[in-house]
């Protein structure tokens, strides 16, 4: 296992540990080390500049991350806009809700375009296994 493979697994572990630590605690007082660990893992993952030197399984993880990052970021943005525009604690903000819906549809469009690169037969066979 080379240095780049260790780096990608370390970054994935830091991402998951940071996310889990951020979710611990009461809702308005989260664990203070969660977000820094998550962002450290994200920086380590994004700063990999030679994916050709990764091992086979690490290269597959990295390429799937690269192919899915745009629609995932758009989906997260859509969720954040929809939650901040909803009427939980204040009156609804309809422009934010509209922006959230538009970005949600755009995220679905990006995800479907990524799936269409594979043939429909491959997708059907993968769903049956």
Coordinates of C-alpha atoms in Angstrom, one line a residue:
X1 CA 0.0 0.0 0.0
X2 CA 1.6 3.3 -1.1
X3 CA 1.3 6.7 0.4
X4 CA -1.6 7.8 -1.8
X5 CA -3.7 4.8 -0.9
X6 CA -3.1 5.4 2.8
X7 CA -4.0 9.1 2.3
X8 CA -7.3 8.3 0.6
X9 CA -8.4 5.8 3.4
X10 CA -7.3 8.3 6.1
X11 CA -9.3 11.0 4.5
X12 CA -12.4 8.8 4.3
X13 CA -12.0 7.7 7.9
X14 CA -11.6 11.4 9.0
X15 CA -14.7 12.3 6.9
X16 CA -16.9 9.7 8.6
X17 CA -15.5 10.3 12.1
X18 CA -16.0 14.0 11.7
X19 CA -19.5 13.6 10.6
X20 CA -20.4 11.2 13.4
X21 CA -18.8 13.4 16.0
X22 CA -20.6 16.4 14.7
X23 CA -23.9 14.6 15.1
X24 CA -23.2 13.8 18.8
X25 CA -24.7 15.9 21.6
X26 CA -27.7 18.1 21.9
X27 CA -29.0 19.8 18.8
X28 CA -27.7 23.3 19.6
X29 CA -24.4 22.3 21.2
X30 CA -22.6 19.9 18.9
X31 CA -19.2 18.3 19.5
X32 CA -16.6 20.9 18.8
X33 CA -14.1 18.5 17.0
X34 CA -16.6 17.2 14.5
X35 CA -16.5 19.9 11.9
X36 CA -12.7 20.4 11.9
X37 CA -12.1 16.6 11.5
X38 CA -14.7 16.5 8.6
X39 CA -13.1 19.4 6.8
X40 CA -9.6 18.0 7.3
X41 CA -10.7 14.7 5.7
X42 CA -12.4 16.6 2.9
X43 CA -9.2 18.7 2.3
X44 CA -7.1 15.5 2.3
X45 CA -9.4 13.8 -0.2
X46 CA -9.7 16.8 -2.5
X47 CA -6.0 17.5 -2.5
X48 CA -5.1 14.1 -4.1
X49 CA -3.5 15.2 -7.3
X50 CA -2.1 11.9 -8.7
X51 CA -5.0 9.4 -8.9
X52 CA -2.9 7.3 -11.3
X53 CA -0.6 6.3 -8.4
X54 CA -3.5 4.9 -6.4
X55 CA -4.2 1.2 -6.0
X56 CA -7.0 -0.4 -8.0
X57 CA -9.7 -0.2 -5.3
X58 CA -8.7 3.3 -4.2
X59 CA -8.8 4.5 -7.9
X60 CA -12.3 3.1 -8.2
X61 CA -13.3 5.0 -5.0
X62 CA -11.7 8.2 -6.2
X63 CA -13.3 8.0 -9.7
X64 CA -16.8 7.3 -8.3
X65 CA -16.3 10.3 -6.0
X66 CA -15.3 12.4 -9.0
X67 CA -18.3 11.3 -11.0
X68 CA -20.8 11.9 -8.2
X69 CA -19.6 15.1 -6.6
X70 CA -21.5 17.6 -8.7
X71 CA -24.9 16.2 -8.1
X72 CA -24.2 15.4 -4.4
X73 CA -23.2 19.1 -3.8
X74 CA -26.2 20.3 -5.6
X75 CA -28.5 17.9 -3.6
X76 CA -26.9 19.1 -0.3
X77 CA -27.5 22.7 -1.4
X78 CA -31.1 21.9 -2.3
X79 CA -31.7 20.3 1.1
X80 CA -30.2 23.3 2.9
X81 CA -32.3 25.7 0.9
X82 CA -35.5 23.7 1.5
X83 CA -34.9 23.4 5.2
X84 CA -34.0 27.1 5.7
X85 CA -37.1 28.1 3.7
X86 CA -39.5 25.8 5.4
X87 CA -42.0 27.0 8.0
X88 CA -40.6 25.2 11.1
X89 CA -39.8 28.2 13.3
X90 CA -40.9 31.2 11.1
X91 CA -43.2 31.9 8.2
X92 CA -42.1 30.1 5.0
X93 CA -39.7 31.8 2.6
X94 CA -41.1 31.0 -0.8
X95 CA -38.2 32.2 -2.9
X96 CA -35.8 30.0 -0.9
X97 CA -38.2 27.1 -1.4
X98 CA -38.4 27.7 -5.1
X99 CA -34.6 27.9 -5.3
X100 CA -34.4 24.6 -3.3
X101 CA -36.8 22.9 -5.7
X102 CA -35.0 24.1 -8.8
X103 CA -31.6 23.0 -7.4
X104 CA -33.2 19.6 -6.4
X105 CA -34.5 19.0 -9.9
X106 CA -31.1 20.0 -11.3
X107 CA -29.4 17.6 -8.9
X108 CA -31.7 14.8 -10.2
X109 CA -30.9 15.8 -13.7
X110 CA -27.2 15.6 -13.1
X111 CA -27.6 12.2 -11.3
X112 CA -29.6 10.8 -14.2
X113 CA -27.1 12.0 -16.8
X114 CA -24.4 10.3 -14.8
X115 CA -26.4 7.1 -14.8
X116 CA -27.1 7.3 -18.5
X117 CA -23.4 6.9 -19.2
X118 CA -24.0 3.3 -18.2
X119 CA -26.3 1.2 -20.3
X120 CA -29.8 0.6 -19.0
X121 CA -29.1 -3.2 -19.1
X122 CA -26.1 -2.8 -16.8
X123 CA -28.2 -0.7 -14.4
X124 CA -31.0 -3.3 -14.4
X125 CA -28.6 -6.2 -13.9
X126 CA -26.9 -4.4 -11.0
X127 CA -30.3 -3.7 -9.3
X128 CA -31.1 -7.4 -9.5
X129 CA -27.9 -8.6 -7.8

